[in-house]
XYZ file of C-alpha atoms in Angstrom:
555
model
C 6.517 47.507 -56.903
C 7.244 51.487 -57.211
C 4.311 52.069 -59.176
C 2.230 50.128 -56.466
C 3.707 52.213 -53.706
C 2.664 55.402 -55.472
C -0.598 54.210 -56.314
C -1.310 53.124 -52.592
C -0.231 56.728 -51.504
C -3.386 57.965 -53.316
C -5.472 56.102 -50.884
C -5.931 55.846 -46.850
C -2.806 54.104 -45.577
C -5.215 51.910 -43.443
C -7.564 51.019 -46.190
C -8.303 47.591 -46.038
C -7.888 45.152 -48.973
C -10.953 43.514 -50.702
C -10.200 40.407 -49.116
C -11.269 41.580 -45.778
C -14.644 42.512 -47.242
C -15.063 39.310 -49.086
C -14.210 37.437 -45.752
C -16.695 39.912 -43.730
C -19.817 39.688 -45.936
C -19.842 35.801 -46.369
C -22.057 33.746 -48.687
C -25.370 33.631 -47.388
C -26.737 30.032 -46.477
C -29.951 29.978 -48.383
C -31.980 27.033 -49.914
C -31.204 26.321 -53.710
C -33.281 28.625 -55.682
C -33.593 31.310 -53.118
C -33.450 34.792 -54.570
C -31.984 37.657 -52.641
C -33.077 40.723 -54.150
C -32.960 44.411 -53.270
C -34.675 47.853 -53.859
C -32.312 50.805 -53.796
C -33.946 54.404 -54.021
C -32.083 57.329 -54.325
C -33.096 59.957 -51.893
C -33.100 62.798 -54.452
C -36.776 62.955 -54.292
C -40.263 61.449 -53.139
C -41.144 57.871 -53.792
C -42.733 57.078 -57.021
C -45.652 54.755 -57.580
C -43.183 52.834 -59.899
C -40.795 52.302 -56.869
C -43.465 50.724 -55.094
C -44.340 48.611 -58.111
C -40.669 47.342 -58.190
C -40.196 46.783 -54.468
C -43.739 44.853 -54.615
C -41.956 42.507 -57.144
C -38.488 42.285 -55.618
C -40.058 41.687 -52.161
C -42.345 38.867 -53.529
C -39.951 37.196 -55.707
C -37.538 37.013 -52.617
C -40.112 35.701 -49.980
C -41.655 32.958 -52.250
C -38.465 31.516 -52.817
C -37.086 31.301 -49.145
C -34.556 34.022 -49.811
C -34.285 37.944 -48.592
C -35.353 41.298 -49.722
C -33.317 44.233 -48.653
C -33.509 47.982 -49.033
C -30.223 49.949 -49.884
C -30.124 53.870 -49.809
C -28.080 54.796 -52.754
C -27.139 58.288 -51.637
C -23.915 58.930 -53.516
C -25.374 61.856 -55.327
C -25.135 64.247 -52.401
C -25.608 67.405 -54.608
C -29.130 66.346 -55.452
C -30.127 64.576 -52.281
C -33.442 65.848 -50.568
C -33.535 66.419 -46.674
C -35.875 63.940 -44.973
C -36.374 61.765 -48.333
C -35.055 58.475 -46.831
C -37.011 58.869 -43.965
C -40.137 59.158 -46.457
C -39.246 56.001 -47.956
C -39.048 54.217 -44.420
C -42.645 55.685 -43.853
C -43.906 54.795 -47.123
C -42.601 51.054 -46.877
C -44.412 50.795 -43.258
C -47.673 52.105 -44.842
C -47.719 49.636 -47.661
C -46.340 46.694 -45.864
C -43.114 46.593 -47.857
C -40.862 46.407 -44.854
C -37.580 44.791 -45.756
C -35.995 41.716 -44.403
C -32.689 43.643 -44.031
C -32.073 47.408 -44.312
C -31.032 50.707 -42.064
C -32.669 49.151 -39.064
C -31.108 45.599 -39.024
C -29.058 43.165 -41.066
C -25.583 41.882 -40.976
C -24.757 42.599 -44.679
C -24.936 46.487 -43.926
C -24.325 49.155 -43.701
C -27.240 49.705 -46.197
C -26.739 53.217 -46.764
C -24.030 53.889 -49.573
C -22.563 57.232 -47.933
C -21.749 54.908 -45.214
C -19.773 52.271 -47.260
C -17.129 54.811 -48.607
C -14.079 52.577 -47.579
C -15.534 49.567 -48.904
C -15.698 51.249 -52.384
C -12.371 52.657 -52.163
C -10.706 49.233 -51.312
C -12.096 48.067 -54.658
C -11.110 51.245 -56.758
C -7.453 50.849 -55.572
C -7.600 47.102 -56.617
C -8.991 48.351 -60.088
C -6.005 51.051 -60.313
C -3.646 48.636 -59.114
C -4.155 45.900 -61.775
C -4.654 48.840 -64.354
C -8.222 48.362 -64.949
C -8.741 51.964 -63.700
C -6.864 55.211 -63.814
C -7.132 58.741 -62.766
C -8.065 61.586 -64.654
C -7.646 65.098 -64.392
C -9.606 66.500 -66.786
C -11.661 69.471 -65.833
C -15.546 70.203 -66.468
C -14.462 72.730 -69.091
C -12.209 70.014 -70.775
C -15.058 67.728 -70.885
C -17.449 70.279 -72.465
C -14.715 70.976 -75.181
C -14.562 66.953 -75.943
C -18.278 66.992 -75.993
C -18.506 69.943 -78.399
C -15.809 68.371 -80.988
C -17.738 64.990 -80.595
C -21.236 66.661 -81.695
C -19.700 68.648 -84.389
C -17.942 65.380 -85.653
C -21.139 63.714 -85.220
C -19.238 61.035 -82.816
C -20.591 59.340 -79.947
C -20.563 61.381 -76.696
C -18.106 60.144 -74.026
C -14.477 59.413 -72.900
C -12.837 57.274 -75.171
C -10.252 57.509 -78.112
C -8.344 60.609 -78.579
C -10.666 62.149 -76.237
C -9.420 59.903 -73.349
C -6.659 62.552 -72.630
C -5.611 60.863 -69.058
C -5.751 57.160 -70.075
C -2.132 56.900 -71.196
C -0.640 59.100 -68.441
C 1.824 56.907 -66.353
C 1.097 56.223 -62.808
C 4.559 58.590 -62.275
C 2.878 61.368 -63.940
C -0.376 61.055 -62.561
C 1.368 60.732 -58.949
C 3.111 64.098 -59.369
C -0.142 65.825 -60.356
C -2.107 64.399 -57.466
C 0.943 65.158 -55.042
C 0.430 68.819 -56.399
C -2.958 68.901 -55.076
C -4.648 68.601 -58.738
C -8.304 67.353 -58.374
C -9.037 64.069 -60.083
C -11.647 61.422 -60.574
C -11.133 57.691 -61.235
C -12.314 56.216 -64.557
C -12.941 52.408 -65.505
C -10.260 51.490 -68.317
C -12.542 49.762 -70.564
C -11.170 46.941 -73.257
C -9.332 48.744 -75.932
C -10.304 48.963 -79.522
C -13.779 49.386 -81.216
C -16.600 47.827 -79.030
C -18.291 44.766 -80.333
C -21.787 43.047 -79.781
C -22.544 41.624 -76.392
C -25.732 39.259 -75.578
C -27.263 39.349 -72.428
C -30.542 37.107 -71.024
C -33.045 39.243 -69.381
C -35.569 37.356 -67.261
C -38.501 39.760 -68.533
C -37.285 40.382 -71.966
C -35.523 37.246 -73.002
C -32.421 37.524 -75.104
C -30.989 41.109 -75.563
C -27.949 41.957 -77.927
C -26.349 45.322 -77.528
C -23.003 47.295 -78.332
C -20.688 46.753 -75.803
C -19.372 49.840 -73.394
C -16.706 51.771 -75.129
C -16.387 54.626 -72.672
C -14.156 54.934 -69.728
C -16.907 56.005 -67.414
C -16.174 57.767 -64.033
C -15.899 55.059 -61.029
C -14.978 57.305 -58.248
C -15.744 61.221 -57.998
C -13.185 63.782 -57.098
C -13.286 64.585 -53.117
C -16.257 67.002 -51.945
C -15.803 69.875 -49.761
C -15.414 67.631 -46.715
C -12.683 65.658 -48.471
C -14.989 62.463 -48.982
C -14.587 60.664 -52.016
C -17.831 58.715 -53.206
C -18.234 56.056 -56.312
C -20.727 56.847 -58.910
C -23.679 54.640 -58.819
C -22.244 52.389 -61.604
C -19.389 51.078 -59.002
C -21.195 51.325 -56.084
C -24.169 49.155 -56.771
C -22.151 46.534 -58.556
C -19.775 46.378 -55.386
C -22.748 46.288 -52.962
C -24.796 43.802 -54.869
C -21.881 41.472 -54.885
C -20.882 41.824 -51.204
C -24.878 41.566 -49.918
C -24.986 38.655 -52.286
C -28.003 39.884 -54.300
C -28.602 37.091 -57.133
C -31.468 38.884 -58.876
C -31.761 42.450 -59.724
C -35.143 43.934 -60.215
C -35.267 47.287 -61.691
C -36.777 49.743 -64.270
C -35.829 49.441 -68.112
C -33.964 52.793 -67.942
C -31.138 50.821 -66.892
C -31.176 48.292 -69.774
C -28.566 50.663 -71.467
C -26.218 50.538 -68.788
C -26.142 46.581 -68.802
C -23.138 46.325 -70.832
C -21.052 48.604 -68.450
C -22.171 47.113 -65.659
C -21.102 43.560 -67.055
C -18.000 45.031 -67.574
C -17.523 46.109 -64.012
C -18.425 42.745 -62.708
C -15.655 41.090 -64.967
C -13.083 44.026 -64.164
C -13.739 43.261 -60.203
C -13.974 39.422 -60.642
C -17.452 39.278 -59.667
C -20.383 36.843 -60.739
C -22.994 38.801 -62.436
C -26.486 38.358 -61.047
C -29.702 37.802 -63.173
C -31.348 40.739 -64.241
C -35.221 41.631 -64.771
C -35.729 45.026 -66.425
C -39.380 46.329 -65.745
C -41.324 48.412 -68.016
C -42.432 51.654 -66.575
C -45.996 52.626 -65.605
C -48.093 54.254 -68.215
C -50.761 56.610 -68.329
C -53.200 57.527 -71.263
C -52.877 60.914 -72.229
C -55.534 61.749 -74.654
C -55.439 59.317 -77.537
C -51.787 58.459 -76.734
C -49.797 56.523 -74.041
C -47.091 58.168 -71.942
C -44.902 57.539 -68.932
C -46.690 58.082 -65.537
C -44.684 61.607 -64.783
C -43.650 62.960 -61.517
C -44.083 66.610 -62.702
C -47.377 66.167 -64.419
C -49.258 63.585 -62.507
C -49.987 63.703 -58.660
C -51.170 60.059 -58.738
C -47.448 59.182 -59.643
C -46.221 59.857 -56.046
C -46.431 57.069 -53.407
C -47.387 59.462 -50.804
C -50.479 60.529 -52.680
C -52.161 57.276 -52.053
C -50.917 57.241 -48.538
C -52.004 60.869 -47.704
C -55.559 60.141 -49.449
C -55.653 56.968 -47.102
C -55.925 54.240 -49.725
C -55.745 50.979 -48.002
C -52.285 49.422 -48.391
C -53.931 46.080 -49.214
C -55.867 47.569 -51.846
C -52.709 49.510 -53.508
C -50.791 46.222 -53.293
C -53.679 44.106 -54.954
C -53.933 46.870 -57.750
C -50.089 46.997 -58.229
C -49.877 42.898 -58.320
C -52.755 42.970 -60.954
C -50.458 45.550 -63.179
C -47.581 42.824 -62.993
C -49.664 39.623 -63.483
C -52.986 40.279 -64.906
C -54.419 36.851 -63.645
C -54.645 38.299 -60.112
C -56.350 41.413 -61.241
C -59.833 40.410 -60.806
C -59.401 38.117 -57.839
C -60.767 39.132 -54.190
C -57.674 41.078 -52.314
C -56.848 38.072 -49.959
C -56.403 35.534 -52.881
C -54.529 38.336 -54.864
C -51.961 38.908 -52.200
C -51.544 35.146 -51.905
C -50.726 34.487 -55.289
C -47.169 34.294 -56.230
C -45.876 36.810 -58.905
C -44.205 35.679 -61.814
C -41.492 37.581 -64.130
C -42.556 35.285 -67.076
C -45.945 36.496 -66.974
C -44.786 40.379 -67.316
C -44.766 42.098 -70.572
C -42.424 44.192 -72.309
C -45.067 46.999 -72.746
C -45.676 49.282 -69.664
C -48.973 48.508 -67.962
C -51.503 51.289 -67.937
C -52.335 52.793 -64.440
C -55.956 53.543 -64.189
C -57.107 55.443 -60.901
C -60.634 54.554 -61.445
C -59.873 50.813 -61.512
C -57.941 51.435 -58.478
C -60.747 53.416 -56.572
C -63.457 50.367 -57.875
C -61.016 47.772 -56.450
C -60.603 49.828 -52.996
C -64.454 50.391 -52.456
C -64.579 46.514 -52.788
C -61.816 45.859 -50.366
C -63.228 48.341 -48.023
C -66.782 47.177 -48.198
C -65.191 43.714 -47.363
C -63.666 44.535 -44.090
C -65.657 44.070 -40.807
C -66.765 47.011 -39.136
C -64.063 46.846 -36.191
C -61.269 46.195 -38.798
C -62.624 49.210 -40.959
C -62.674 51.341 -37.960
C -58.932 50.550 -36.823
C -57.607 51.207 -40.371
C -59.168 54.579 -40.665
C -58.017 55.271 -37.143
C -54.464 54.217 -38.073
C -54.570 56.558 -41.059
C -56.255 59.405 -39.130
C -53.478 59.405 -36.798
C -50.913 60.616 -39.466
C -53.229 62.785 -41.591
C -56.671 63.746 -39.624
C -56.229 64.474 -36.308
C -59.212 66.125 -35.811
C -61.066 63.273 -37.083
C -59.096 60.970 -34.793
C -59.872 62.970 -31.802
C -63.515 62.676 -32.775
C -63.499 58.846 -33.459
C -61.873 58.541 -29.966
C -64.483 60.673 -28.176
C -67.555 58.703 -29.802
C -66.370 55.268 -30.028
C -69.731 53.818 -30.439
C -70.751 56.522 -33.261
C -67.555 55.360 -34.857
C -68.171 51.719 -34.994
C -71.904 52.287 -35.662
C -70.966 54.378 -38.610
C -69.406 51.410 -40.380
C -72.221 49.435 -39.340
C -74.644 51.228 -40.849
C -72.628 51.137 -44.099
C -74.463 47.739 -44.493
C -77.994 47.878 -45.827
C -80.538 46.132 -44.034
C -80.025 42.820 -45.997
C -76.274 42.878 -44.832
C -75.165 43.859 -48.322
C -72.276 46.608 -47.506
C -72.495 49.970 -49.366
C -69.567 51.022 -51.486
C -69.231 54.386 -51.045
C -65.585 54.748 -49.642
C -62.594 54.471 -51.818
C -60.141 55.879 -49.485
C -60.067 56.917 -45.850
C -60.024 60.561 -46.687
C -63.749 60.231 -47.973
C -65.137 59.103 -44.643
C -65.874 62.461 -43.139
C -67.612 63.547 -46.418
C -69.582 60.197 -46.371
C -70.072 59.558 -42.754
C -69.156 62.674 -40.749
C -72.901 63.328 -40.041
C -72.663 60.476 -37.382
C -70.551 62.891 -35.168
C -71.987 66.178 -33.703
C -68.841 67.877 -34.005
C -68.534 67.056 -37.945
C -72.103 67.604 -38.794
C -73.199 71.159 -39.955
C -76.964 71.962 -38.653
C -79.148 72.416 -41.756
C -81.736 75.543 -40.831
C -82.735 77.249 -43.969
C -85.905 75.736 -45.531
C -84.991 77.090 -48.845
C -81.678 74.963 -48.978
C -81.328 73.411 -52.641
C -81.033 70.130 -50.988
C -84.472 69.806 -50.551
C -85.042 69.704 -54.280
C -87.380 72.502 -54.666
C -89.916 72.192 -51.965
C -91.323 75.400 -50.838
C -89.618 76.772 -47.842
C -92.779 77.217 -45.756
C -93.657 73.331 -46.359
C -90.295 72.189 -45.713
C -90.556 74.018 -42.191
C -93.915 72.687 -41.617
C -92.862 68.882 -42.277
C -89.877 69.509 -40.002
C -92.075 70.783 -37.213
C -94.620 67.861 -37.465
C -91.880 65.268 -37.539
C -90.161 66.550 -34.406
C -93.554 66.736 -32.775
C -94.694 63.132 -33.945
C -91.214 61.547 -33.651
C -91.113 58.126 -32.259
C -87.515 56.587 -31.712
C -88.324 53.090 -30.388
C -89.862 50.503 -32.382
C -89.058 48.549 -35.292
C -88.407 49.966 -38.615
C -91.889 49.779 -39.983
C -93.410 52.031 -37.215
C -90.548 54.460 -37.502
C -91.499 54.715 -41.240
C -95.111 54.956 -40.291
C -94.763 58.108 -38.506
C -93.220 59.609 -41.674
C -96.083 58.397 -43.879
C -98.477 60.002 -41.458
C -97.233 63.336 -41.625
C -96.505 63.137 -45.479
C -100.606 62.198 -45.815
C -101.391 65.318 -43.340
C -99.407 67.658 -45.701
C -100.815 66.434 -48.840
C -97.984 64.195 -49.992
C -98.458 60.725 -51.195
C -97.957 58.059 -48.511
C -95.861 55.598 -50.788
C -94.308 55.721 -54.229
C -96.874 53.860 -56.109
C -99.744 56.135 -55.299
C -97.877 59.077 -56.363
C -96.961 57.407 -59.578
C -100.611 56.333 -60.197
C -101.930 60.062 -59.777
C -99.367 62.614 -59.311
C -101.332 65.612 -59.689
C -103.454 64.647 -56.424
C -100.411 65.268 -54.082
C -97.789 67.938 -53.324
C -95.079 65.144 -53.793
C -94.230 61.520 -52.863
C -93.106 59.986 -49.390
C -89.691 60.301 -50.870
C -89.815 64.016 -50.591
C -90.794 63.787 -46.893
C -88.066 61.252 -46.274
C -85.520 63.350 -48.054
C -86.253 66.319 -45.626
C -85.383 63.876 -42.589
C -82.353 62.617 -44.441
C -80.961 66.337 -45.350
C -81.575 67.344 -41.568
C -80.161 64.147 -40.452
C -76.906 63.903 -42.812
C -76.550 66.861 -44.608
C -76.963 65.142 -47.960
C -79.611 63.655 -50.317
C -77.714 60.224 -50.173
C -77.059 58.207 -47.189
C -77.281 54.576 -45.627
C -80.553 53.280 -44.559
C -82.632 56.391 -43.008
C -83.806 54.266 -39.991
C -80.300 52.986 -39.183
C -78.997 56.634 -39.336
C -81.610 57.648 -36.860
C -80.983 54.923 -34.389
C -77.448 55.204 -34.561
C -77.756 59.013 -33.710
C -80.068 58.565 -30.986
C -83.369 60.325 -30.198
C -81.987 63.502 -28.631
C -79.584 64.027 -31.372
C -82.465 63.609 -34.284
C -84.527 65.984 -32.602
C -81.892 68.457 -32.036
C -81.221 68.283 -35.963
C -84.766 68.451 -37.000
C -85.893 71.404 -34.741
C -83.738 74.432 -36.213
C -85.482 73.917 -39.542
C -89.015 73.855 -37.891
C -88.482 77.663 -36.578
C -90.859 80.062 -37.615
C -93.414 77.153 -38.681
C -96.629 76.571 -36.747
C -96.222 74.200 -34.044
C -96.254 70.622 -34.920
C -99.044 68.397 -34.284
C -99.315 64.828 -34.029
């Protein structure tokens, strides 16, 4: 009893017992087989694409089973915390439609930020120390480095064990005296004595795993920070949180496999039931002839924010990530791919290859499948955050904005597939808006394909003089043929092909002059549709600057 009184003096007097938290966080009432999963990012940097990949899996597995998907911010590493990272996570989740069932905004199993749960962890640490499953450690960083140096020289495994675990044998009284004297300390897990044996686990992706058990007395509670707070390490915090939040399936990266023996030890020491684990292979990239992990430092496309900033539609990215997880959904239309369940049994132990070209192709298909009004709505949502000037133009010209997507469908109704992300809209369709179109006024512009400047000006002058906006498409193109023949150009491609020497060029060259004037590009949607969308006044406004200096057009 005396030892217990000493131990309790190391903790706040009003610290609640574990029984209080067990009663507060009652088991969830869920149907049989329901999965409770979590995604638990650390706010030490930006969200990785691999994070979206794991979150996509965890959310789908929970939702399909009638369970719960939660997001927990694991912010116990205050030294490395990046300001605003947690807020970025929330924004990324919203954009990609990965909002949790429970998180910082709602859920009765919270708080969902670890730094707000310090007293909960202290309750369980105190219990471990009371039961002699953990103990205070007073070793300084310098002492630990000396240990590591000795271990390296003797080619021993690194860690705090055996003769190097100097504080493991301290009595409660000795430890209490040093704590009372103000000596800083951590708390370490007391792992089973003796040489570690082999332990066996079952992973839902990799099957049976046999590993060496943990033989290291790891830190479970850090020393007090400058504000006097005592926060746990990740190892203890996530075990306590998963237990109290009633998580029964942990989906996480394969880098945590090596910690599995330790995490199982912690569950046993705390008397918790161990959840099932699914360790996911990392996303890979082809680098030359070799494969490597997608890297935050080397690869811009590794950041989830890269796809949001560029405006890749959330549905297209979700489809792509689901295809990486289960190849059977990769080739399906996006709607069906999103409706298909994901299965851990279909995932491989090798990391899937991230191919940005494949994502772009899938995204083009998705955008092309959208009705014009829906495409415009998604563009506007993206522009609100990343292209305010474009958003202002879209709102100023709502009819032109809608027409820009309607003209993206060819005359036969087949959609063009020239947008892979919303960031590309201005380059492809900005010509629809006077504010975004740059007037073409140099007859010698390379976009005219080498036509002599005087010929370009003369064509523009005649086209402006003869222009007839109203009428069906064939009448509109008839004007172009008339002007083409007057200036020595073949009225159709077949005539030019039959006798190219008889003409200055073909009708295509004349149409290209109009196309470049109206759109600024040699490639565009159907030229008649473009002109009709712009309107007669705007068409003439764009043709006339090129005609400056040419003889007056005649018709």
